[in-house]
Every structure is written in C-alpha cells, then in structure tokens.
mmCIF file of C-alpha atoms and ligand atoms in Angstrom:
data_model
loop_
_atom_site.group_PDB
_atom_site.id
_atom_site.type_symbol
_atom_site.label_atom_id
_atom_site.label_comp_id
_atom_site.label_asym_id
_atom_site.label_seq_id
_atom_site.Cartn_x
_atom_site.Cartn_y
_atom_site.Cartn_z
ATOM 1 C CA UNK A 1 68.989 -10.030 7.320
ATOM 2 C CA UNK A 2 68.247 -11.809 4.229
ATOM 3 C CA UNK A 3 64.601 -13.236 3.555
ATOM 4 C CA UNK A 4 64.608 -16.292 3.199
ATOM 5 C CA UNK A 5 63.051 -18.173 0.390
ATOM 6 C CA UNK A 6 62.201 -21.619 -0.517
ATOM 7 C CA UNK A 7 61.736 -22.642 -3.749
ATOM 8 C CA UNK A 8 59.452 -26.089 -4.185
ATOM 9 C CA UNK A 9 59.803 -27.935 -8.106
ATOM 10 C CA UNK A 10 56.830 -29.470 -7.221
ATOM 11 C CA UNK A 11 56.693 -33.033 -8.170
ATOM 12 C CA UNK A 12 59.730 -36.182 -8.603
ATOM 13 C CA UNK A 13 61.393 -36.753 -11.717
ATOM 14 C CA UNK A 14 59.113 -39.894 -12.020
ATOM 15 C CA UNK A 15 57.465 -42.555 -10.257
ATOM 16 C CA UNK A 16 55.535 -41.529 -7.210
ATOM 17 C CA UNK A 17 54.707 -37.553 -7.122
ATOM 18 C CA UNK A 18 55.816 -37.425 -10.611
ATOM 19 C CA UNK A 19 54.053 -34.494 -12.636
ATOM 20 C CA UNK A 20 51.592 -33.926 -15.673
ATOM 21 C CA UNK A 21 52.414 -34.428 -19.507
ATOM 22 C CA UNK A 22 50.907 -33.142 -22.011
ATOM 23 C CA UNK A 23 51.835 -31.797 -25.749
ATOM 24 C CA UNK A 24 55.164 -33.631 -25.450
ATOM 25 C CA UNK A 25 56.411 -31.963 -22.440
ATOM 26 C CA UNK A 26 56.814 -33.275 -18.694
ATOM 27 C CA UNK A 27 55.782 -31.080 -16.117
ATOM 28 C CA UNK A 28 58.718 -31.663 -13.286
ATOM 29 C CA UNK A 29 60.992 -30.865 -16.215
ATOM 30 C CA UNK A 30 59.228 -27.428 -16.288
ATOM 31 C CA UNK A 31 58.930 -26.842 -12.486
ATOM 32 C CA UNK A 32 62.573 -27.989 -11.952
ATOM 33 C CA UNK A 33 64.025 -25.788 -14.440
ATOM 34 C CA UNK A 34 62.081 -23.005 -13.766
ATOM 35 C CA UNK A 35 62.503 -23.112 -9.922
ATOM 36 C CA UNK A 36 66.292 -23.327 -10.675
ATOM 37 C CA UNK A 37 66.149 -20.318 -12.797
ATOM 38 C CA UNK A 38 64.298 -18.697 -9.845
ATOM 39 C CA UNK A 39 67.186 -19.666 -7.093
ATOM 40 C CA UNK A 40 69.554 -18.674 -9.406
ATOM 41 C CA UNK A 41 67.983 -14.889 -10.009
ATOM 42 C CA UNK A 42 67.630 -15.254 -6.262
ATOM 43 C CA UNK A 43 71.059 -16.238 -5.380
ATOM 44 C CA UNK A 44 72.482 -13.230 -7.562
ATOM 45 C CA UNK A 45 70.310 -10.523 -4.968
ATOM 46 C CA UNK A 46 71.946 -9.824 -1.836
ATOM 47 C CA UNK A 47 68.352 -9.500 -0.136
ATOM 48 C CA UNK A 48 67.576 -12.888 -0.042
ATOM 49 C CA UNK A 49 68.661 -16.182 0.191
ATOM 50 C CA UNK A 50 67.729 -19.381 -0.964
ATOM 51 C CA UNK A 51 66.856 -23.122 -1.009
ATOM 52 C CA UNK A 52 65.560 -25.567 -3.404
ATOM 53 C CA UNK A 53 63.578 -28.957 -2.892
ATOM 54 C CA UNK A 54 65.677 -30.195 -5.298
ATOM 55 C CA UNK A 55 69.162 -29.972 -6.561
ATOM 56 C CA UNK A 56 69.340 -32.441 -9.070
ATOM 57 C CA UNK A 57 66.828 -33.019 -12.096
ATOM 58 C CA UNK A 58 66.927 -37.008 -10.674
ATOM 59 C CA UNK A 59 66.359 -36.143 -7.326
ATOM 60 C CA UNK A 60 63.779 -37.852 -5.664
ATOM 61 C CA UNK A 61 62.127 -36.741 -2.048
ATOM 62 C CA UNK A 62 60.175 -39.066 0.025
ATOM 63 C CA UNK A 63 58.988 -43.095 -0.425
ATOM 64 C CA UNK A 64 55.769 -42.373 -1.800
ATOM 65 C CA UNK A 65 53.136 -39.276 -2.483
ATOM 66 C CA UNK A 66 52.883 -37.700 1.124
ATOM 67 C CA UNK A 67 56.129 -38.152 2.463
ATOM 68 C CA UNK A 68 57.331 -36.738 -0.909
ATOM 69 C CA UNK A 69 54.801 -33.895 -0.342
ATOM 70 C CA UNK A 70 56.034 -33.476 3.172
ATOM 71 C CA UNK A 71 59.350 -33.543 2.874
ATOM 72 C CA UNK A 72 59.236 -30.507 0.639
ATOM 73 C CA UNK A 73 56.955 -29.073 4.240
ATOM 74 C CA UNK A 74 60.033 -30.027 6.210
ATOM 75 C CA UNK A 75 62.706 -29.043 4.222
ATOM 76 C CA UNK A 76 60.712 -25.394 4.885
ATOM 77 C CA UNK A 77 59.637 -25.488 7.898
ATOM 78 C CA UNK A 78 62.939 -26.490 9.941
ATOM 79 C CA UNK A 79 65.394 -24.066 7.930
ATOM 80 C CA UNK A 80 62.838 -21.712 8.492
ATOM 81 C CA UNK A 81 62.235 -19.989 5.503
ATOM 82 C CA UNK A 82 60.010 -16.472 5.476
ATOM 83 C CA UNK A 83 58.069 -17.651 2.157
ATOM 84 C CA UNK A 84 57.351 -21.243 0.138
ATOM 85 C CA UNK A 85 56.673 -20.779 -3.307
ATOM 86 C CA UNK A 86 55.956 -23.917 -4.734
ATOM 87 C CA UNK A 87 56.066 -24.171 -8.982
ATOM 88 C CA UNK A 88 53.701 -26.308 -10.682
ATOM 89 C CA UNK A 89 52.339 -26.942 -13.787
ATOM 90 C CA UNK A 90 48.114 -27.170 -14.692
ATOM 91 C CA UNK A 91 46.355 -29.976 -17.277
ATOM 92 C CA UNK A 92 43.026 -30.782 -18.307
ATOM 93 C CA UNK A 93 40.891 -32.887 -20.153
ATOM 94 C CA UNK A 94 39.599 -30.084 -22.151
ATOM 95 C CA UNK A 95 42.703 -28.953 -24.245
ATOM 96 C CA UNK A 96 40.836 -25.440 -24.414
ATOM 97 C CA UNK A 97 41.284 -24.584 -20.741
ATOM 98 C CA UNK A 98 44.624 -22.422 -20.258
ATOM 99 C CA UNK A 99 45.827 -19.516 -17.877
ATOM 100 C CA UNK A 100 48.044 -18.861 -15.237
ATOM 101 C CA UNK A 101 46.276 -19.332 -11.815
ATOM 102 C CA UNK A 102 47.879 -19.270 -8.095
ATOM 103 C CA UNK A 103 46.930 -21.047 -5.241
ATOM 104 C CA UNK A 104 46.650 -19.983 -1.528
ATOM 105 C CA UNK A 105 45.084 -21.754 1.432
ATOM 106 C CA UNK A 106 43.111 -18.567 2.486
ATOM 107 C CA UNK A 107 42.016 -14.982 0.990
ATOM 108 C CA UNK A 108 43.413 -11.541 3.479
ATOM 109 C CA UNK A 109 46.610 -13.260 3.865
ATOM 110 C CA UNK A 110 50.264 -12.232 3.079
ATOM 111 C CA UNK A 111 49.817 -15.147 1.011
ATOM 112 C CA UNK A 112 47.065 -13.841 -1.306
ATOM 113 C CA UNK A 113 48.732 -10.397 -1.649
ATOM 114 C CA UNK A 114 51.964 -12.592 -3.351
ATOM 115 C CA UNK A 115 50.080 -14.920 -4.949
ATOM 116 C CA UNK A 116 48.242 -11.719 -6.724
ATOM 117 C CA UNK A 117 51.872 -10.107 -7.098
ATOM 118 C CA UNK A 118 53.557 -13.164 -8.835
ATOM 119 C CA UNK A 119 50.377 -13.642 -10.980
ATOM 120 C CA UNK A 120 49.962 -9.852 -12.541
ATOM 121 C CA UNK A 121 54.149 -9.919 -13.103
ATOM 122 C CA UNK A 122 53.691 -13.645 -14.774
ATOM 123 C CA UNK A 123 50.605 -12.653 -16.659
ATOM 124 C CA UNK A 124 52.095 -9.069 -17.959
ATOM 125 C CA UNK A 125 55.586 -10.992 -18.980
ATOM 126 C CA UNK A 126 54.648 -14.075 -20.307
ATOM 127 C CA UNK A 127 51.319 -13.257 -21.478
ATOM 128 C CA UNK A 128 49.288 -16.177 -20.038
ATOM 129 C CA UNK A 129 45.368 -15.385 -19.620
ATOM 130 C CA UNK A 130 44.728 -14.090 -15.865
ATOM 131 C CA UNK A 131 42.898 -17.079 -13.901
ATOM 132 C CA UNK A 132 42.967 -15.181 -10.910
ATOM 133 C CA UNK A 133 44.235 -16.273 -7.321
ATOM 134 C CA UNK A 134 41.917 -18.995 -6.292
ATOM 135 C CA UNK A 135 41.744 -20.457 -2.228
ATOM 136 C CA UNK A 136 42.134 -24.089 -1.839
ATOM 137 C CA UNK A 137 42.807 -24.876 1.800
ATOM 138 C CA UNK A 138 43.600 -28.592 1.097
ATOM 139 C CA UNK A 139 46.548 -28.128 -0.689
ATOM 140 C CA UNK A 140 49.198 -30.269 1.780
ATOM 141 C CA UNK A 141 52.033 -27.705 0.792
ATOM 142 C CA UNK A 142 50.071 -24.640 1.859
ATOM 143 C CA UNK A 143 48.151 -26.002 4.986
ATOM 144 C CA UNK A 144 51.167 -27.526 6.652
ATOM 145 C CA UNK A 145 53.736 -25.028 6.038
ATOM 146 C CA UNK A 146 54.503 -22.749 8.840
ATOM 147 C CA UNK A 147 55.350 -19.530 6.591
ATOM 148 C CA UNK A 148 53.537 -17.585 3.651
ATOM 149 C CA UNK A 149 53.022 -20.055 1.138
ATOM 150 C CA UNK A 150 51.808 -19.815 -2.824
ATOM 151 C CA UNK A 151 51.314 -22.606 -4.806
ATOM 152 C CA UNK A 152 51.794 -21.202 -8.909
ATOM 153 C CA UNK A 153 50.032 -22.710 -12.126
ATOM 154 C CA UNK A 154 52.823 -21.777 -14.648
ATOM 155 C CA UNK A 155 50.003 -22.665 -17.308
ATOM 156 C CA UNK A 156 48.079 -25.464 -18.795
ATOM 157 C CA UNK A 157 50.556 -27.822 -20.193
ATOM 158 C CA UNK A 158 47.303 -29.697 -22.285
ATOM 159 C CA UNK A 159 46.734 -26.241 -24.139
ATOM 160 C CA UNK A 160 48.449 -26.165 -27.157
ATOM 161 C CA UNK A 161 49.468 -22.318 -27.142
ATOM 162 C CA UNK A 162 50.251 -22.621 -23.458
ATOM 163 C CA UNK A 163 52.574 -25.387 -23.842
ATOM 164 C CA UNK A 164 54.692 -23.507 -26.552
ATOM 165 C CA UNK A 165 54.996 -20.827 -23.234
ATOM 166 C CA UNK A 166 55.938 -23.150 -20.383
ATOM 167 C CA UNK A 167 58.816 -24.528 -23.399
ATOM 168 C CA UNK A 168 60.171 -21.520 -24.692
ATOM 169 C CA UNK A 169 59.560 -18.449 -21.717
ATOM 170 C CA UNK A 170 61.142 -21.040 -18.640
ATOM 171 C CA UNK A 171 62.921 -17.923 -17.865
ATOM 172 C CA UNK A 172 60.928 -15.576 -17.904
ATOM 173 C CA UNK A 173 58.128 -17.186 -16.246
ATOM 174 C CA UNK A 174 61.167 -17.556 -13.210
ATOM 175 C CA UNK A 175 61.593 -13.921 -13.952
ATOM 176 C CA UNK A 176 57.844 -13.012 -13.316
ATOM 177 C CA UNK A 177 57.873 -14.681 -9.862
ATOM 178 C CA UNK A 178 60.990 -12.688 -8.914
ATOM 179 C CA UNK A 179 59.789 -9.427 -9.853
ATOM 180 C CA UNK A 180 55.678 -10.221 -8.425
ATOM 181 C CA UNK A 181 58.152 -11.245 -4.716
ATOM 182 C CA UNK A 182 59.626 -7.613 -5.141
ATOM 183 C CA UNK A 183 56.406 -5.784 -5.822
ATOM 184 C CA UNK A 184 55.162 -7.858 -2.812
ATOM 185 C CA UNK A 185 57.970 -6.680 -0.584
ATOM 186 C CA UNK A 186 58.089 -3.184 -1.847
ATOM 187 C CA UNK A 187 61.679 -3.628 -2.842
ATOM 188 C CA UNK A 188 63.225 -2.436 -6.063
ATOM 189 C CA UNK A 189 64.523 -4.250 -9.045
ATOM 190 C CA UNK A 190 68.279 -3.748 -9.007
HETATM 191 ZN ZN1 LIG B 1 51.765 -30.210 -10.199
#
C-alpha cells in the first residue's frame, strides 16, 4: 500500500487567500511551484502516492478565505490521505527576520517528529537558518485535518538573502521535504 500524501500550495493565485510579496517575488508562485516539484519527486517513488490542492498555477479553491482554507481540509480529509503537508512562505516587517520554521498544532505528535525531519533536511540543503518547529494549534489546516499535518515556512520572502533562496533552490527546497518524509518514515532514498 502506498502512503498517501497530500500536498497543500497554500494560498490562491490572487484575490482572496492570495499569499505574501516581498523582494519582487509572490509567495503562491513559490508554494505552487515548489509543491509541484514535490508531487512530481513523489509521483516518480512507487511508495507513495499523491495529490495536490492545486493543479493549475490559476486555480482558485473556495469563495472566500475559509472555504478556500477548507477546501484544501476536504480535499484531505475525504481521499484520505496518511499526511498534509502544506507549503508556505514567511514575511515580516523587519526585513532582518529570516529562517526556515515548521508549524504543527501540538508537540509529541507524529506531526512534530516530520515537521523536525523536513526542517533539518531543508535547513542542511538549502541552508536556511534553523527556526525550529514551533506549535500553533490555530492554524485551520492543522486543527481540522484528520491526518498528520505540517504546515512549512520555506523562508522569509521580506529577507533579502532568503528571497534569492525561495527564487533560485525551488527544487531543492521540494527536495528537502522529500528526503525529511523519508527520514520520518525510515525509508531509504532510492
Ligand atoms: Zn502563507
């Protein structure tokens, strides 16, 4: 049996859910390209199998902010999938802030233990500075789904240094995921 993954790009292409900008780049450009480089290495291993919330770079999910948050829940919950990893991008006011951080609604879960996989393999790849895996249980995509969920902060896309990252390393930023979801599982790289 396959595991089953779903891969979340996070926000719309614009309008409502639409993401951060910052140093001339959009951040649903990032997460969608980055979460289809992800199915894609995905696709190509026999072990799992894969969905994406979305297919196109103009696709649009829901009619405004929480049905476009929940739809992504849905899309999830009914196939089911065994883990959500959902791909976003971090800004701040202070253009200083920067790191890779990932999100999980509680500590001592299967979901911390990937979220601290993904980050070391993103961190040692791409060479982001190590945030750490932070709890935030109000997080819609990680309290309603029904499965292991991690919510990933590529990088700050208001840092200047960052931003030249989430541009050039899209793929290897995928890559870091893929490998952090092996170490998780145990399995090897083929
Ligand atoms: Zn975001």
């Amino acid at each position: 049996m396959a595991i089953k993954i779903f891969v979340d790009q996070g926000h719309n292409p614009s309008g409502f859910n639409a993401g951060a900008e910052g140093n001339g780049l959009r951040e649903q450009d990032i997460t969608y390209t980055v979460g289809a480089y992800l199915a894609d290495i995905l696709a190509a291993d026999d072990r799992f199998e894969v969905r994406t919330s979305r297919t196109t770079p103009e696709e649009v999910l829901g009619y405004n902010n929480t049905s476009s948050l929940r739809t992504r829940v849905e899309m999830a919950n009914e196939w089911p999938a065994d883990y959500f990893i959902s791909i976003h991008v971090n800004a701040n006011n202070n253009p200083n802030i920067n790191g890779s951080e990932v999100y999980v609604y509680r500590t001592e879960s299967a979901s911390y233990y990937l979220a601290q996989n993904i980050l070391s393999e993103i961190v040692r790849r791409v060479g982001t500075k190590d945030n750490g895996v932070r709890v935030n249980s109000s997080l819609y995509v990680l309290r309603n789904t029904d499965m292991p969920a991690v919510l990933v902060e590529l990088a700050y896309i208001t840092n200047t240094e960052d931003a030249q990252k989430l541009r050039d390393d899209q793929y290897q930023f995928a890559y870091g995921i893929y490998v952090g979801l092996l170490n998780y599982l145990g399995l090897p790289q083929l």
